[in-house]
mmCIF file of C-alpha atoms in Angstrom:
data_model
loop_
_atom_site.group_PDB
_atom_site.id
_atom_site.type_symbol
_atom_site.label_atom_id
_atom_site.label_comp_id
_atom_site.label_asym_id
_atom_site.label_seq_id
_atom_site.Cartn_x
_atom_site.Cartn_y
_atom_site.Cartn_z
ATOM 1 C CA UNK A 324 -41.246 51.532 -44.092
ATOM 2 C CA UNK A 325 -37.987 50.662 -45.811
ATOM 3 C CA UNK A 326 -35.304 49.164 -43.594
ATOM 4 C CA UNK A 327 -31.728 48.450 -44.491
ATOM 5 C CA UNK A 328 -28.977 46.626 -42.669
ATOM 6 C CA UNK A 329 -26.279 49.206 -42.060
ATOM 7 C CA UNK A 330 -23.410 49.298 -39.657
ATOM 8 C CA UNK A 331 -23.129 52.407 -37.582
ATOM 9 C CA UNK A 332 -21.867 53.394 -34.182
ATOM 10 C CA UNK A 333 -24.038 50.821 -32.381
ATOM 11 C CA UNK A 334 -22.886 47.669 -30.643
ATOM 12 C CA UNK A 335 -23.326 44.781 -33.060
ATOM 13 C CA UNK A 336 -25.368 44.863 -36.230
ATOM 14 C CA UNK A 337 -29.101 45.370 -35.994
ATOM 15 C CA UNK A 338 -31.642 46.315 -38.631
ATOM 16 C CA UNK A 339 -31.899 50.099 -38.486
ATOM 17 C CA UNK A 340 -33.192 52.937 -40.624
ATOM 18 C CA UNK A 341 -30.681 55.186 -42.414
ATOM 19 C CA UNK A 342 -32.252 58.570 -43.206
ATOM 20 C CA UNK A 343 -31.097 61.759 -44.905
ATOM 21 C CA UNK A 344 -30.510 64.322 -42.155
ATOM 22 C CA UNK A 345 -28.150 65.801 -39.607
ATOM 23 C CA UNK A 346 -28.061 65.041 -35.872
ATOM 24 C CA UNK A 347 -26.485 67.077 -33.082
ATOM 25 C CA UNK A 348 -26.681 66.738 -29.311
ATOM 26 C CA UNK A 349 -27.663 70.002 -27.609
ATOM 27 C CA UNK A 350 -27.811 70.190 -23.792
ATOM 28 C CA UNK A 351 -28.303 66.427 -23.573
ATOM 29 C CA UNK A 352 -30.985 66.114 -26.243
ATOM 30 C CA UNK A 353 -30.548 64.937 -29.799
ATOM 31 C CA UNK A 354 -31.864 67.341 -32.445
ATOM 32 C CA UNK A 355 -32.600 65.679 -35.789
ATOM 33 C CA UNK A 356 -32.551 68.169 -38.676
ATOM 34 C CA UNK A 357 -34.421 67.016 -41.787
ATOM 35 C CA UNK A 358 -34.961 68.551 -45.194
ATOM 36 C CA UNK A 359 -33.931 68.263 -48.824
ATOM 37 C CA UNK A 360 -30.349 68.831 -49.951
ATOM 38 C CA UNK A 361 -29.378 72.493 -49.821
ATOM 39 C CA UNK A 362 -31.998 73.371 -47.178
ATOM 40 C CA UNK A 363 -29.324 74.265 -44.593
ATOM 41 C CA UNK A 364 -29.037 71.227 -42.311
ATOM 42 C CA UNK A 365 -25.243 71.308 -42.046
ATOM 43 C CA UNK A 366 -25.136 75.102 -41.796
ATOM 44 C CA UNK A 367 -27.676 75.064 -38.961
ATOM 45 C CA UNK A 368 -25.733 72.264 -37.242
ATOM 46 C CA UNK A 369 -22.614 74.472 -37.307
ATOM 47 C CA UNK A 370 -24.556 77.336 -35.721
ATOM 48 C CA UNK A 371 -25.942 74.979 -33.075
ATOM 49 C CA UNK A 372 -22.376 73.810 -32.394
ATOM 50 C CA UNK A 373 -21.569 77.478 -31.741
ATOM 51 C CA UNK A 374 -24.163 77.219 -28.935
ATOM 52 C CA UNK A 375 -22.503 74.138 -27.433
ATOM 53 C CA UNK A 376 -24.040 71.334 -29.496
ATOM 54 C CA UNK A 377 -21.875 68.367 -30.462
ATOM 55 C CA UNK A 378 -21.976 66.712 -33.882
ATOM 56 C CA UNK A 379 -23.365 63.187 -34.065
ATOM 57 C CA UNK A 380 -24.050 62.713 -37.792
ATOM 58 C CA UNK A 381 -24.199 64.773 -40.976
ATOM 59 C CA UNK A 382 -25.920 63.815 -44.241
ATOM 60 C CA UNK A 383 -26.942 60.341 -43.048
ATOM 61 C CA UNK A 384 -28.346 59.378 -39.659
ATOM 62 C CA UNK A 385 -28.835 55.796 -38.547
ATOM 63 C CA UNK A 386 -31.882 55.509 -36.280
ATOM 64 C CA UNK A 387 -32.567 52.666 -33.872
ATOM 65 C CA UNK A 388 -35.566 52.430 -31.529
ATOM 66 C CA UNK A 389 -34.527 51.287 -28.067
ATOM 67 C CA UNK A 390 -36.327 50.974 -24.742
ATOM 68 C CA UNK A 391 -35.261 54.457 -23.713
ATOM 69 C CA UNK A 392 -36.261 56.051 -27.035
ATOM 70 C CA UNK A 393 -34.877 56.714 -30.500
ATOM 71 C CA UNK A 394 -31.080 56.660 -30.733
ATOM 72 C CA UNK A 395 -29.214 58.182 -33.666
ATOM 73 C CA UNK A 396 -25.654 57.667 -34.911
ATOM 74 C CA UNK A 397 -23.498 58.287 -37.969
ATOM 75 C CA UNK A 398 -22.554 55.512 -40.370
ATOM 76 C CA UNK A 399 -18.992 54.447 -39.563
ATOM 77 C CA UNK A 400 -17.670 55.953 -42.806
ATOM 78 C CA UNK A 401 -19.115 59.418 -41.994
ATOM 79 C CA UNK A 402 -18.351 59.610 -38.261
ATOM 80 C CA UNK A 403 -17.057 63.072 -37.314
ATOM 81 C CA UNK A 404 -17.440 64.471 -40.839
ATOM 82 C CA UNK A 405 -19.562 67.463 -41.829
ATOM 83 C CA UNK A 406 -19.957 69.302 -45.112
ATOM 84 C CA UNK A 407 -19.148 72.988 -44.767
ATOM 85 C CA UNK A 408 -20.434 74.710 -47.891
ATOM 86 C CA UNK A 409 -17.710 76.848 -49.456
ATOM 87 C CA UNK A 410 -14.955 75.025 -47.542
ATOM 88 C CA UNK A 411 -15.490 71.298 -48.064
ATOM 89 C CA UNK A 412 -15.722 68.196 -45.887
ATOM 90 C CA UNK A 413 -14.253 68.743 -42.433
ATOM 91 C CA UNK A 414 -13.480 66.392 -39.564
ATOM 92 C CA UNK A 415 -14.838 67.807 -36.290
ATOM 93 C CA UNK A 416 -15.223 66.503 -32.740
ATOM 94 C CA UNK A 417 -18.246 64.212 -32.519
ATOM 95 C CA UNK A 418 -19.985 61.809 -30.198
ATOM 96 C CA UNK A 419 -21.058 58.284 -31.147
ATOM 97 C CA UNK A 420 -24.790 58.451 -30.399
ATOM 98 C CA UNK A 421 -27.555 60.732 -29.138
ATOM 99 C CA UNK A 422 -31.050 60.129 -27.825
ATOM 100 C CA UNK A 423 -33.307 62.027 -30.240
ATOM 101 C CA UNK A 424 -35.564 64.454 -28.339
ATOM 102 C CA UNK A 425 -36.633 66.817 -31.134
ATOM 103 C CA UNK A 426 -37.144 66.688 -34.900
ATOM 104 C CA UNK A 427 -36.792 69.900 -36.906
ATOM 105 C CA UNK A 428 -38.173 69.838 -40.434
ATOM 106 C CA UNK A 429 -36.516 72.632 -42.391
ATOM 107 C CA UNK A 430 -38.688 74.672 -44.721
ATOM 108 C CA UNK A 431 -38.697 77.995 -46.537
ATOM 109 C CA UNK A 432 -39.248 81.138 -44.446
ATOM 110 C CA UNK A 433 -42.807 81.727 -45.697
ATOM 111 C CA UNK A 434 -43.938 78.293 -44.465
ATOM 112 C CA UNK A 435 -42.994 78.878 -40.807
ATOM 113 C CA UNK A 436 -46.139 79.436 -38.732
ATOM 114 C CA UNK A 437 -46.137 82.213 -36.138
ATOM 115 C CA UNK A 438 -48.074 80.165 -33.549
ATOM 116 C CA UNK A 439 -47.909 76.517 -34.601
ATOM 117 C CA UNK A 440 -49.915 73.843 -32.852
ATOM 118 C CA UNK A 441 -48.016 71.125 -31.040
ATOM 119 C CA UNK A 442 -46.861 68.624 -33.668
ATOM 120 C CA UNK A 443 -45.355 65.163 -33.461
ATOM 121 C CA UNK A 444 -43.725 62.808 -35.932
ATOM 122 C CA UNK A 445 -43.313 59.055 -35.543
ATOM 123 C CA UNK A 446 -39.932 57.544 -36.397
ATOM 124 C CA UNK A 447 -39.222 53.855 -35.876
ATOM 125 C CA UNK A 448 -42.334 53.662 -33.667
ATOM 126 C CA UNK A 449 -41.218 56.528 -31.401
ATOM 127 C CA UNK A 450 -43.322 59.704 -31.241
ATOM 128 C CA UNK A 451 -41.216 62.887 -31.116
ATOM 129 C CA UNK A 452 -42.032 66.609 -31.036
ATOM 130 C CA UNK A 453 -41.505 68.222 -34.426
ATOM 131 C CA UNK A 454 -40.932 71.858 -35.398
ATOM 132 C CA UNK A 455 -40.999 73.419 -38.881
ATOM 133 C CA UNK A 456 -38.341 76.133 -39.056
ATOM 134 C CA UNK A 457 -36.298 78.024 -41.625
ATOM 135 C CA UNK A 458 -32.613 77.094 -41.279
ATOM 136 C CA UNK A 459 -31.297 80.513 -42.200
ATOM 137 C CA UNK A 460 -33.360 82.659 -39.830
ATOM 138 C CA UNK A 461 -30.932 84.300 -37.411
ATOM 139 C CA UNK A 462 -32.896 83.098 -34.368
ATOM 140 C CA UNK A 463 -33.364 79.461 -35.453
ATOM 141 C CA UNK A 464 -30.537 78.102 -33.238
ATOM 142 C CA UNK A 465 -32.030 79.914 -30.227
ATOM 143 C CA UNK A 466 -35.520 78.585 -31.052
ATOM 144 C CA UNK A 467 -34.167 75.031 -31.151
ATOM 145 C CA UNK A 468 -32.362 75.491 -27.839
ATOM 146 C CA UNK A 469 -35.582 76.819 -26.253
ATOM 147 C CA UNK A 470 -37.484 73.801 -27.594
ATOM 148 C CA UNK A 471 -34.918 71.392 -26.111
ATOM 149 C CA UNK A 472 -34.774 73.192 -22.755
ATOM 150 C CA UNK A 473 -38.556 73.736 -22.406
ATOM 151 C CA UNK A 474 -40.278 70.910 -24.315
ATOM 152 C CA UNK A 475 -43.472 71.215 -22.255
ATOM 153 C CA UNK A 476 -44.103 74.652 -23.789
ATOM 154 C CA UNK A 477 -44.006 73.584 -27.449
ATOM 155 C CA UNK A 478 -47.168 74.483 -29.331
ATOM 156 C CA UNK A 479 -48.694 76.639 -26.600
ATOM 157 C CA UNK A 480 -50.639 79.699 -27.682
ATOM 158 C CA UNK A 481 -51.875 82.823 -25.900
ATOM 159 C CA UNK A 482 -55.080 81.066 -24.774
ATOM 160 C CA UNK A 483 -53.032 78.375 -23.009
ATOM 161 C CA UNK A 484 -51.281 81.016 -20.909
ATOM 162 C CA UNK A 485 -54.553 82.813 -20.101
ATOM 163 C CA UNK A 486 -55.913 79.530 -18.672
ATOM 164 C CA UNK A 487 -52.935 79.089 -16.339
#
């Protein structure tokens, strides 16, 4: 795992991991959006902000494992900035940090499973639930909000409900 010393919106300087992604805080949970350039991370973040999310970081996210979990922040130079395709770089209200509760790996529409199994990803030694979604599906912001609000139901299929 590559680590770099970067200064972000954390107290003091600690070795942390700077990754390509976008982070918003939605109903008290950080949602880390990952995917290659042009996959729709910033666009999806804007649509999540329409649902009440607050920007934490766009393009680069500094991650730091703490006792309470994985905390994300923007590098100082990018704090409050987001790329809005077709408009440019904009300065928007933002918060300094968020506790990451969900990772969303963005993919093309054909790769989204109808009934995915529960999946996790490990970042900085912290295991987090992970969804694979298409950024430009109309319902993707709602799906992410459901995942944040009801994390215990991620990856459940019909058989799970028949048992209960």
